[in-house]
Short mmCIF file of C-alpha atoms and ligand atoms in Angstrom, two decimals:
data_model
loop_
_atom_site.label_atom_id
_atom_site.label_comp_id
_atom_site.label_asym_id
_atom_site.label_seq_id
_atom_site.Cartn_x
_atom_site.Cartn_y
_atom_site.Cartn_z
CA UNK A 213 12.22 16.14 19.77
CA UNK A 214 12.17 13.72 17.12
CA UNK A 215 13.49 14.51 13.32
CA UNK A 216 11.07 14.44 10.47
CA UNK A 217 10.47 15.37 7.01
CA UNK A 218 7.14 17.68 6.53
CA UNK A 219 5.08 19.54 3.69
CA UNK A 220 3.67 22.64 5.35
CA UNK A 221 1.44 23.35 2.59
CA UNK A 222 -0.06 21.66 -0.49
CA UNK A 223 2.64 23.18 -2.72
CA UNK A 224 5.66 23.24 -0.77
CA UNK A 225 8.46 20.64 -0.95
CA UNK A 226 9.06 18.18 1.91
CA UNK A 227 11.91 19.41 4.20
CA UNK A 228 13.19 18.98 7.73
CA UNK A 229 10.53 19.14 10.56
CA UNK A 230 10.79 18.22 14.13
CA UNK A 231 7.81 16.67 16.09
CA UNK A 232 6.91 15.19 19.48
CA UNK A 233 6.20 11.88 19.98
CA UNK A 234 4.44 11.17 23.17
CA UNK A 235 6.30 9.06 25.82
CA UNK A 236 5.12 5.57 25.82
CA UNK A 237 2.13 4.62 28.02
CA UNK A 238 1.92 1.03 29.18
CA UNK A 239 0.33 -0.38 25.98
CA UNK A 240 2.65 1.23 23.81
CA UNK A 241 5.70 0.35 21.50
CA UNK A 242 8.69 2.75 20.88
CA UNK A 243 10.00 2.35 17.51
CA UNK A 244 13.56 3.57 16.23
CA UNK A 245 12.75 3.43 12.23
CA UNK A 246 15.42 2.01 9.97
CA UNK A 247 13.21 2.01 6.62
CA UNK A 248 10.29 3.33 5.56
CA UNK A 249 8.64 2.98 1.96
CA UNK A 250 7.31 5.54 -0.22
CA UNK A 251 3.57 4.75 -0.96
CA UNK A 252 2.07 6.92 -3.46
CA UNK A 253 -1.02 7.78 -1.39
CA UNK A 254 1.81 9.91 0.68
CA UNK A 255 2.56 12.11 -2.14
CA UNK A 256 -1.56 12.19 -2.66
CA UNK A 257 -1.34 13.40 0.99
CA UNK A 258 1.25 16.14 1.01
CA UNK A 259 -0.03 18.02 -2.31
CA UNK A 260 -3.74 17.63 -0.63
CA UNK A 261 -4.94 15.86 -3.79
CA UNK A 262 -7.70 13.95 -1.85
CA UNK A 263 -8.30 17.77 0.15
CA UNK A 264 -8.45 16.17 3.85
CA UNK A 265 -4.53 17.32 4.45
CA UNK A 266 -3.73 18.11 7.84
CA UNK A 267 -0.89 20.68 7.70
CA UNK A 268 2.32 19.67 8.84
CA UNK A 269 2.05 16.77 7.09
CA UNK A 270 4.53 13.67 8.21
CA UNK A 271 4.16 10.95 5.26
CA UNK A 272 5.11 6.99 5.56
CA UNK A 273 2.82 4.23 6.76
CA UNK A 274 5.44 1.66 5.36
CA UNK A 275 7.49 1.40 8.27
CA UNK A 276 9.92 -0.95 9.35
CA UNK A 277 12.52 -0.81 12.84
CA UNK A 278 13.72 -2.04 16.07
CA UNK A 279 11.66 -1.95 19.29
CA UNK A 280 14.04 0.50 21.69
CA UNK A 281 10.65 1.02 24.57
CA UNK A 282 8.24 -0.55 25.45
CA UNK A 283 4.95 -0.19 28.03
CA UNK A 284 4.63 -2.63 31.12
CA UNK A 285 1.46 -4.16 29.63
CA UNK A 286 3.44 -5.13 26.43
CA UNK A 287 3.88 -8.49 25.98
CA UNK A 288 4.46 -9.33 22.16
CA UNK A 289 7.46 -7.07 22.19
CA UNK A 290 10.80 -6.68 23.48
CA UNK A 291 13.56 -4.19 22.86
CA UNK A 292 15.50 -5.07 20.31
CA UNK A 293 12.82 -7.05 18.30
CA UNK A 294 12.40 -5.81 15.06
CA UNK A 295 8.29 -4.48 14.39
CA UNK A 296 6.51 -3.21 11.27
CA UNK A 297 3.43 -0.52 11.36
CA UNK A 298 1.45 -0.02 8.61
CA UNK A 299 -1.44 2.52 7.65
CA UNK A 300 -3.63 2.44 11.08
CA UNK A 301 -2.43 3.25 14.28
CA UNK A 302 -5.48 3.10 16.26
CA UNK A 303 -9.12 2.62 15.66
CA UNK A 304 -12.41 2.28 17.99
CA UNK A 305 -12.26 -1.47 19.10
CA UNK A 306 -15.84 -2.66 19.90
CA UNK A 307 -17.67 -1.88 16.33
CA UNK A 308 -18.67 -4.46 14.22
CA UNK A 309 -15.77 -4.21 11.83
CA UNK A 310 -12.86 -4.12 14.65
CA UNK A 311 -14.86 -7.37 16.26
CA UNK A 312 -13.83 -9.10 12.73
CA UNK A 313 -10.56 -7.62 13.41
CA UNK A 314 -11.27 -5.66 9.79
CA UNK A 315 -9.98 -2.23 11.99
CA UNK A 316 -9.37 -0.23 8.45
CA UNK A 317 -13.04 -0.48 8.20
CA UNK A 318 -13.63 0.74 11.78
CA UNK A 319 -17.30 2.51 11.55
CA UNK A 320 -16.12 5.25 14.00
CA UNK A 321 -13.20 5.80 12.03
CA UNK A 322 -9.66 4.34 11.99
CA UNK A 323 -6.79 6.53 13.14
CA UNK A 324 -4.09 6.92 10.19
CA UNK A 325 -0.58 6.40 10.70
CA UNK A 326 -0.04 9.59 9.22
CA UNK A 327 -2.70 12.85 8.63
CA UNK A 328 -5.16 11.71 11.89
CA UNK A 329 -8.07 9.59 12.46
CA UNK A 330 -10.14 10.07 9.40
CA UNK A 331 -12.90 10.92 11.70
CA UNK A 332 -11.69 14.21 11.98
CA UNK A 333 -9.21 14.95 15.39
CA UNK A 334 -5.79 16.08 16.08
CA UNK A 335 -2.71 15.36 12.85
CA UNK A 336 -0.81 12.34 12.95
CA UNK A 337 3.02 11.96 11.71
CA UNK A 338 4.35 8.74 10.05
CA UNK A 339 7.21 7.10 8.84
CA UNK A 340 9.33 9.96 7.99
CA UNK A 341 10.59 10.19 11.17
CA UNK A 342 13.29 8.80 13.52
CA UNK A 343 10.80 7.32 15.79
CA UNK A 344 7.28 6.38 16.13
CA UNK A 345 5.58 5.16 19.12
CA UNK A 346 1.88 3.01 18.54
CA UNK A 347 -0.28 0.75 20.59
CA UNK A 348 1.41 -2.84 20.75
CA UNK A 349 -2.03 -3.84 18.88
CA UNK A 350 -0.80 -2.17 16.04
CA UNK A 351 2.66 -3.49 15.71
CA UNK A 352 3.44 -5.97 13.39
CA UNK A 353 6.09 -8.69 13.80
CA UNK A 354 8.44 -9.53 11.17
CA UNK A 355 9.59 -12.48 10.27
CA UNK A 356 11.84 -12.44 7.52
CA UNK A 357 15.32 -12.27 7.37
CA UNK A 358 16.49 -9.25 9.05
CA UNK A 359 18.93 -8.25 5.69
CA UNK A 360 15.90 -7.90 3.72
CA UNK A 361 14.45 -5.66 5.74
CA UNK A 362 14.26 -2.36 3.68
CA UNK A 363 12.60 -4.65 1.04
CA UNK A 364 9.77 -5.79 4.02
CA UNK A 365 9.11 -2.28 4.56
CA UNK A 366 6.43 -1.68 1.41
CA UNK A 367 4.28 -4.79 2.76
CA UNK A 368 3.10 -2.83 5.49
CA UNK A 369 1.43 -1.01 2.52
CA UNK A 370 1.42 -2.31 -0.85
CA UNK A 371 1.50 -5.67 0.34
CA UNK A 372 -1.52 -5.74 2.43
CA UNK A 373 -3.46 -3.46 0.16
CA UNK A 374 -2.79 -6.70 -2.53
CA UNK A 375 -2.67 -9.29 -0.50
CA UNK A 376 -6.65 -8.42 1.32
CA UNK A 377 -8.67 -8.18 -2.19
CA UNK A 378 -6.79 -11.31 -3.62
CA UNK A 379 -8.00 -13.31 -0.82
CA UNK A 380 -11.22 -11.76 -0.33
CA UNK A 381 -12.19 -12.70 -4.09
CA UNK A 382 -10.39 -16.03 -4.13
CA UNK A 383 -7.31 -15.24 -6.05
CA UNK A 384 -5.99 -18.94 -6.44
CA UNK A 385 -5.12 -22.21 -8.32
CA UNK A 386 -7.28 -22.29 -11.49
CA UNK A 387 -8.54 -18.64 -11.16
CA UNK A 388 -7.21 -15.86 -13.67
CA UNK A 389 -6.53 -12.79 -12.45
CA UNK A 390 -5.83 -9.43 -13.99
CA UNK A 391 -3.70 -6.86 -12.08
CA UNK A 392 -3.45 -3.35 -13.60
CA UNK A 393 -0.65 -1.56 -13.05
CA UNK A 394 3.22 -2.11 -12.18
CA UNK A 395 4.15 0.04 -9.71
CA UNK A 396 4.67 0.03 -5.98
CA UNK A 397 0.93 -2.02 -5.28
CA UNK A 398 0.67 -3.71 -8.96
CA UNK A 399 4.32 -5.43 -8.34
CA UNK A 400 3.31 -6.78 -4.81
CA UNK A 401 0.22 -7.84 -6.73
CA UNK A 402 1.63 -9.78 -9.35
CA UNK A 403 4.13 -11.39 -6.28
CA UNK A 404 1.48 -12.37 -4.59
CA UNK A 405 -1.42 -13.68 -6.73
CA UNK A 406 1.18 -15.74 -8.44
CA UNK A 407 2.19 -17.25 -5.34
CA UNK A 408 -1.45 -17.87 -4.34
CA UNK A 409 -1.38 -19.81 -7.42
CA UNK A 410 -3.33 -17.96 -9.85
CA UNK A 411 -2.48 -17.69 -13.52
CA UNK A 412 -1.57 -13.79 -13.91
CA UNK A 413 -1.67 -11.59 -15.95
CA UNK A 414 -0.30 -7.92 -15.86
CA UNK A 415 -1.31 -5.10 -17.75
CA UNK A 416 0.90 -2.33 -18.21
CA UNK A 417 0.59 1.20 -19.72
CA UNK A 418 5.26 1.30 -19.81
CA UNK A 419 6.77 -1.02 -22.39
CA UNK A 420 9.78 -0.94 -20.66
CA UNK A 421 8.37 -3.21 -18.01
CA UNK A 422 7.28 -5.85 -20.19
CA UNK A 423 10.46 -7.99 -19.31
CA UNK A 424 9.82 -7.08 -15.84
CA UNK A 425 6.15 -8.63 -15.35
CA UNK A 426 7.54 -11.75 -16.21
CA UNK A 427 10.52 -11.80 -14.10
CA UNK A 428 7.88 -10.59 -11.23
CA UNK A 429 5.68 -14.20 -11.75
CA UNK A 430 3.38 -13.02 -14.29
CA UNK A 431 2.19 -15.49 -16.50
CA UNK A 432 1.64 -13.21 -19.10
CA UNK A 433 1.86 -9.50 -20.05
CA UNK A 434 -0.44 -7.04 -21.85
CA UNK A 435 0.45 -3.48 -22.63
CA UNK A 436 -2.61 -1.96 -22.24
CA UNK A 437 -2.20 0.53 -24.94
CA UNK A 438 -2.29 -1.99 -27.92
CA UNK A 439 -6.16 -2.52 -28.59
CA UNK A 440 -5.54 -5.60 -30.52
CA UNK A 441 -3.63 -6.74 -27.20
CA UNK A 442 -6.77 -5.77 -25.32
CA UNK A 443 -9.18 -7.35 -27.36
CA UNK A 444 -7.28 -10.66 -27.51
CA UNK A 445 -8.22 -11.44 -23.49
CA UNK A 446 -11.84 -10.40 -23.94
CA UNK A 447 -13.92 -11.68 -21.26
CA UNK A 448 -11.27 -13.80 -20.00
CA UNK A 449 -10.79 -13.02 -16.60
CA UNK A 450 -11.92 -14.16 -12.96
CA UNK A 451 -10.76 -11.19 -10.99
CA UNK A 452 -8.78 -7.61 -12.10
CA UNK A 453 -6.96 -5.87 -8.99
CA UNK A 454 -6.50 -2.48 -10.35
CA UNK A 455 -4.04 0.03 -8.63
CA UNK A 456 -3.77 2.61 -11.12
CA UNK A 457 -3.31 6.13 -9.25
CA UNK A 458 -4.58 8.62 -12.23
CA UNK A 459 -8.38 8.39 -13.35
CA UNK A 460 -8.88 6.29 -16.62
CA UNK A 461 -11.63 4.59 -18.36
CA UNK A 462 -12.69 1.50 -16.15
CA UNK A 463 -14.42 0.29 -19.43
CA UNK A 464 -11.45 -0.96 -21.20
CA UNK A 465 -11.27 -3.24 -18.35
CA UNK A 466 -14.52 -4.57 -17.70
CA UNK A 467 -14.77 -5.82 -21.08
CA UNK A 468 -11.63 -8.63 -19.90
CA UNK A 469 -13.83 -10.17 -17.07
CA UNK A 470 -15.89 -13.37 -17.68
CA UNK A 471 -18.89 -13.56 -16.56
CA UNK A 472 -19.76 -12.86 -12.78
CA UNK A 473 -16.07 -11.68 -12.77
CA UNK A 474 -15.04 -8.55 -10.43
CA UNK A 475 -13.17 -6.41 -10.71
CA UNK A 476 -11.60 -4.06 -7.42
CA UNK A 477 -10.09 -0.94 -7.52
CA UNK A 478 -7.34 -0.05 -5.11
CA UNK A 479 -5.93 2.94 -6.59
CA UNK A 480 -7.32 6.10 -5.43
CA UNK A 481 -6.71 9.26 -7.95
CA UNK A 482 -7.11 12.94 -7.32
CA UNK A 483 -9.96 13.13 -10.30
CA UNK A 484 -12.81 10.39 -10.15
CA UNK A 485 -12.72 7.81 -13.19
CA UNK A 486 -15.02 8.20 -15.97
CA UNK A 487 -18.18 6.08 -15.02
CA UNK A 488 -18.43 2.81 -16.41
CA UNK A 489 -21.05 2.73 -19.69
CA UNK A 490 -23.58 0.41 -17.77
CA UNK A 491 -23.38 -2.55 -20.46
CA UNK A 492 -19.68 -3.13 -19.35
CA UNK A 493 -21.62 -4.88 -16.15
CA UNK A 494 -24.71 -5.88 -17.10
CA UNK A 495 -24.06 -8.33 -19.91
CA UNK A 496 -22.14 -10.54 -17.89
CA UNK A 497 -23.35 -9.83 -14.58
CA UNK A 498 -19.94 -8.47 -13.78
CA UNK A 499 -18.95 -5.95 -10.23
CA UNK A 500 -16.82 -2.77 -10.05
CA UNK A 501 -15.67 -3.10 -6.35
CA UNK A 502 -13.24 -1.61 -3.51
CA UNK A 503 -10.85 -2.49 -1.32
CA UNK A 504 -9.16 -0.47 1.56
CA UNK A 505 -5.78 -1.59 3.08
CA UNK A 506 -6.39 -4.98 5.40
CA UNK A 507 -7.26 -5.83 9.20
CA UNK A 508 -4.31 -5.85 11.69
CA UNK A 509 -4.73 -9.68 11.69
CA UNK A 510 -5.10 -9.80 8.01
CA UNK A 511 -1.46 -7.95 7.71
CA UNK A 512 0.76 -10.31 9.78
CA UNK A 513 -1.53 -13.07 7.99
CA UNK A 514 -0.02 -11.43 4.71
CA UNK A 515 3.72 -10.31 6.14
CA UNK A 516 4.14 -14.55 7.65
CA UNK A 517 3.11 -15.48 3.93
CA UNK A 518 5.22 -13.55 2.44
CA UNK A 519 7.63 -14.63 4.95
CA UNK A 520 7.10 -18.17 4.03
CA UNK A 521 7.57 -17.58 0.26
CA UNK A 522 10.37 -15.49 -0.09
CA UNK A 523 8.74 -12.54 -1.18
CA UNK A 524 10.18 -9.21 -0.73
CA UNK A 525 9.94 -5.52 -2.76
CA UNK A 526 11.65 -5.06 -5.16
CA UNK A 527 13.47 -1.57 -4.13
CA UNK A 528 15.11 1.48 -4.75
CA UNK A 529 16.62 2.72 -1.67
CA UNK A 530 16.79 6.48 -0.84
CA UNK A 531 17.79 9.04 1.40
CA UNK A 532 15.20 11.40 3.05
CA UNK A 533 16.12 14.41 0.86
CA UNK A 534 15.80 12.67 -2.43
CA UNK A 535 12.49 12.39 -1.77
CA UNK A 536 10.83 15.16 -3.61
CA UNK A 537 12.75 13.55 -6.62
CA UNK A 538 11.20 10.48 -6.19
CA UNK A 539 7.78 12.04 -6.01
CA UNK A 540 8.28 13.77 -9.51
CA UNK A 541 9.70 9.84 -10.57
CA UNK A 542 7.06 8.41 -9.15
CA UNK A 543 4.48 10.67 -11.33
CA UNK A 544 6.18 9.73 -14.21
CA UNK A 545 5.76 6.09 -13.51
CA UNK A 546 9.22 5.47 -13.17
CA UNK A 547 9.76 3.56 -9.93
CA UNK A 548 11.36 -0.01 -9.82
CA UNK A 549 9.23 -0.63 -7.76
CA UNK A 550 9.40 1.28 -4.61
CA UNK A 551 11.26 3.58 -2.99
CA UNK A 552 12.10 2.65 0.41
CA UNK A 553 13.98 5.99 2.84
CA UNK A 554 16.79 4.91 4.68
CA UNK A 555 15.96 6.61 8.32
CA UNK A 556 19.36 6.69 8.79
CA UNK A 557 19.59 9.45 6.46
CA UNK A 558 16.94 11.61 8.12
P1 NAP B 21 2.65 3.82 -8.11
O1 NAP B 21 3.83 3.12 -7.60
O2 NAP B 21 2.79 5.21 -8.64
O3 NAP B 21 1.99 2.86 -9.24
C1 NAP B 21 0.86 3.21 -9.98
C2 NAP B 21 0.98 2.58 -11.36
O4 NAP B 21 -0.23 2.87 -12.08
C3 NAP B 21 2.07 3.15 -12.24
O5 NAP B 21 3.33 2.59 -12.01
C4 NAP B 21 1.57 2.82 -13.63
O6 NAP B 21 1.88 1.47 -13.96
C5 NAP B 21 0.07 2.92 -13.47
N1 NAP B 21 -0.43 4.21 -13.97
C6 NAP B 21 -0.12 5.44 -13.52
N2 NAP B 21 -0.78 6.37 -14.22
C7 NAP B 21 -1.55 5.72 -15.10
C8 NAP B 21 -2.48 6.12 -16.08
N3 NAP B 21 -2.75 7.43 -16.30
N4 NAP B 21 -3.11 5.18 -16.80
C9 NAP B 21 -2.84 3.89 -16.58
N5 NAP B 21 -1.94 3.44 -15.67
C10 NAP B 21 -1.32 4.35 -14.95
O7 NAP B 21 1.52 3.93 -6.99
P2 NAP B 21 1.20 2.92 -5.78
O8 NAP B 21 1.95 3.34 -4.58
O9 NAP B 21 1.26 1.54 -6.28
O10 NAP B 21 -0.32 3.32 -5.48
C11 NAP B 21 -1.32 3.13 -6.47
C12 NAP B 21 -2.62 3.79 -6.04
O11 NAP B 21 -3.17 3.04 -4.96
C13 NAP B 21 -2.49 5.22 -5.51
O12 NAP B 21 -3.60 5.97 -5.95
C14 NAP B 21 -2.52 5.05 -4.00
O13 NAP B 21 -2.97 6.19 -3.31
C15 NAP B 21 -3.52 3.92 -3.90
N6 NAP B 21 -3.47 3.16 -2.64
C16 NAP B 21 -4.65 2.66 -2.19
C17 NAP B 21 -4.69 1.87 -1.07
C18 NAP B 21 -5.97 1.25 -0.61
O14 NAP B 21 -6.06 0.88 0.55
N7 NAP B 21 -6.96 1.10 -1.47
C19 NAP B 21 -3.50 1.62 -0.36
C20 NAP B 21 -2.31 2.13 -0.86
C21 NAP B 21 -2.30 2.89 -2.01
P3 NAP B 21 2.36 1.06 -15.45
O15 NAP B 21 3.60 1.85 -15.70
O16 NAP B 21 2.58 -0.39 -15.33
O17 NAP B 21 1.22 1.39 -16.37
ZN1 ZN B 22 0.11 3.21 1.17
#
């Protein structure tokens, strides 16, 4: 038996759970988890806001730990090596999308790390666990320092959920891009697009994170509740990554692209966003667009960049029964800016 932390209903706090993990098979990895982050699509998933929960529900597809098994057709990993796994565990292999190695797009249907394959089938459990064991072609290697690794931990996440749309639209030198939003995703966005070498800017709903934008390589800050603010960067932007988790008027922020400028959402709330008024896109020939996770390859792409730059989380670190708390912080947008469990706490 391996210990967990469940919600057995949509209501219910998280608490102590045990699960089985299946014995590894020859392609698989056996991971003892030292950290995983707190994303805020798990607390989406526990209270059943999107209404596909699978009950138990295990959260955590930030996770981060050292390689104690491994199958006799592994050869990447070794026991001892320390391995990442994000928010797929498996997914079909032969579509079109998997052939481009873009697996979270899988058109039979990615398996989650946590609540299943979204397919439909039998429940998955994450990160909030002691162990985990997934297909070596799922593991990620990690390459940074092994002291930072509690801070690695939300890349699996937040920093591939960035890191894919930035690229995908060209986030870069001479480009100006918008990210809304300074939590958990919006601080790994601001990390990264700066170090891509856009200029940045970061728009913020909490004054008290003005200060912190900065410090986080934005080149400047807007708080997104002052219309003069707003109205100042008018059709000034290349490219808005928008991770805000609570439905909001998509307007206000159309209005700051240039023309042809996109603008993708990452943030997925309960309640759908007011639709855009149609003029917000058709005077400048501007795009609302998505963007889920990234592609297996796309994610070490992302963790050996970050890797290469020095960029980390920036984290609280928690035990596993705080974590309820930091749910109710997280809603209040009060997260510096993740929470990362110590498994050791479990
Ligand atoms: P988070 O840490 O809670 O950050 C969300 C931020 O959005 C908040 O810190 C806040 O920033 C801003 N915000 C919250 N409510 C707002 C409101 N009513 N109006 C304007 N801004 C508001 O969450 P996260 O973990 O970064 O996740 C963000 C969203 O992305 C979630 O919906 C999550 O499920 C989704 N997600 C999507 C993917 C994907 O593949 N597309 C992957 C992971 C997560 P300020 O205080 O700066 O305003
Ligand atoms: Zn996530």
């Amino acid at each position: 038996m391996t210990k967990a932390y469940a919600a057995q209903t949509a209501s219910s706090p998280l608490g102590p759970f045990e699960i089985t993990r299946r014995t590894p098979g020859p392609e698989d990895v056996e991971i003892a988890i030292l950290y995983c982050g707190v994303c805020h699509s798990d607390l989406h998933t526990a209270r059943n806001e999107w209404r596909n929960t699978l009950y138990p529900s295990v959260p955590g597809h930030e996770i981060v730990g050292r390689v104690v098994a491994v199958g006799e057709r592994v050869h990447r990993f070794a026991v001892g090596d320390l391995a990442g796994v994000g928010c797929m565990v498996d997914s079909c292999g032969h579509c079109a999308s998997c052939a481009e190695g873009e697996e979270q797009y899988c058109e039979n249907g990615f398996t989650g790390t946590y609540n299943g394959p979204v397919a439909g089938g039998e429940n998955t459990y994450g990160g909030y666990s002691a162990r985990v064991v997934v297909k070596e072609s799922f593991v990620l290697r990690i390459r940074h320092d092994e002291k930072d690794l509690a801070a690695v931990a939300p890349l699996l996440c937040a920093g591939i959920t960035t890191y894919s749309p930035l690229r995908h639209w060209r986030a870069g030198p001479g480009k100006k891009v918008g990210v809304v939003g300074l939590g958990g995703l919006g601080h790994m966005g601001v990390k990264i697009a700066h170090a891509l070498g856009a200029h940045v800017t970061l728009f913020t709903t909490s004054p008290g994170k003005v200060a912190d934008g900065r410090r986080l390589g934005a080149d400047a800050v807007c708080l997104s509740s002052d219309p003069a603010q707003m109205a100042a960067r008018a059709g000034s932007l290349d490219f808005i990554l928008n991770t805000v988790a609570a439905a909001h008027r998509l307007d206000d922020y159309l209005g700051l692209l240039k023309r042809d400028g996109t603008m993708a959402l990452v943030g997925a709330p309960e309640h759908p966003h007011p639709s855009p008024a149609a003029f917000s896109l058709i005077f400048k020939r501007r795009s609302l667009a998505g963007s889920l996770i990234g592609g297996i390859r796309e994610t070490q792409e992302m963790l050996d960049f970050c890797a290469a730059h020095g960029i980390i989380s920036d984290i609280e670190t928690i035990r596993m029964d705080y974590i309820n708390t930091a749910y109710e912080r997280m809603l209040k947008n009060d997260v510096k800016y993740r929470f990362v469990i110590d498994m050791a706490t479990i």
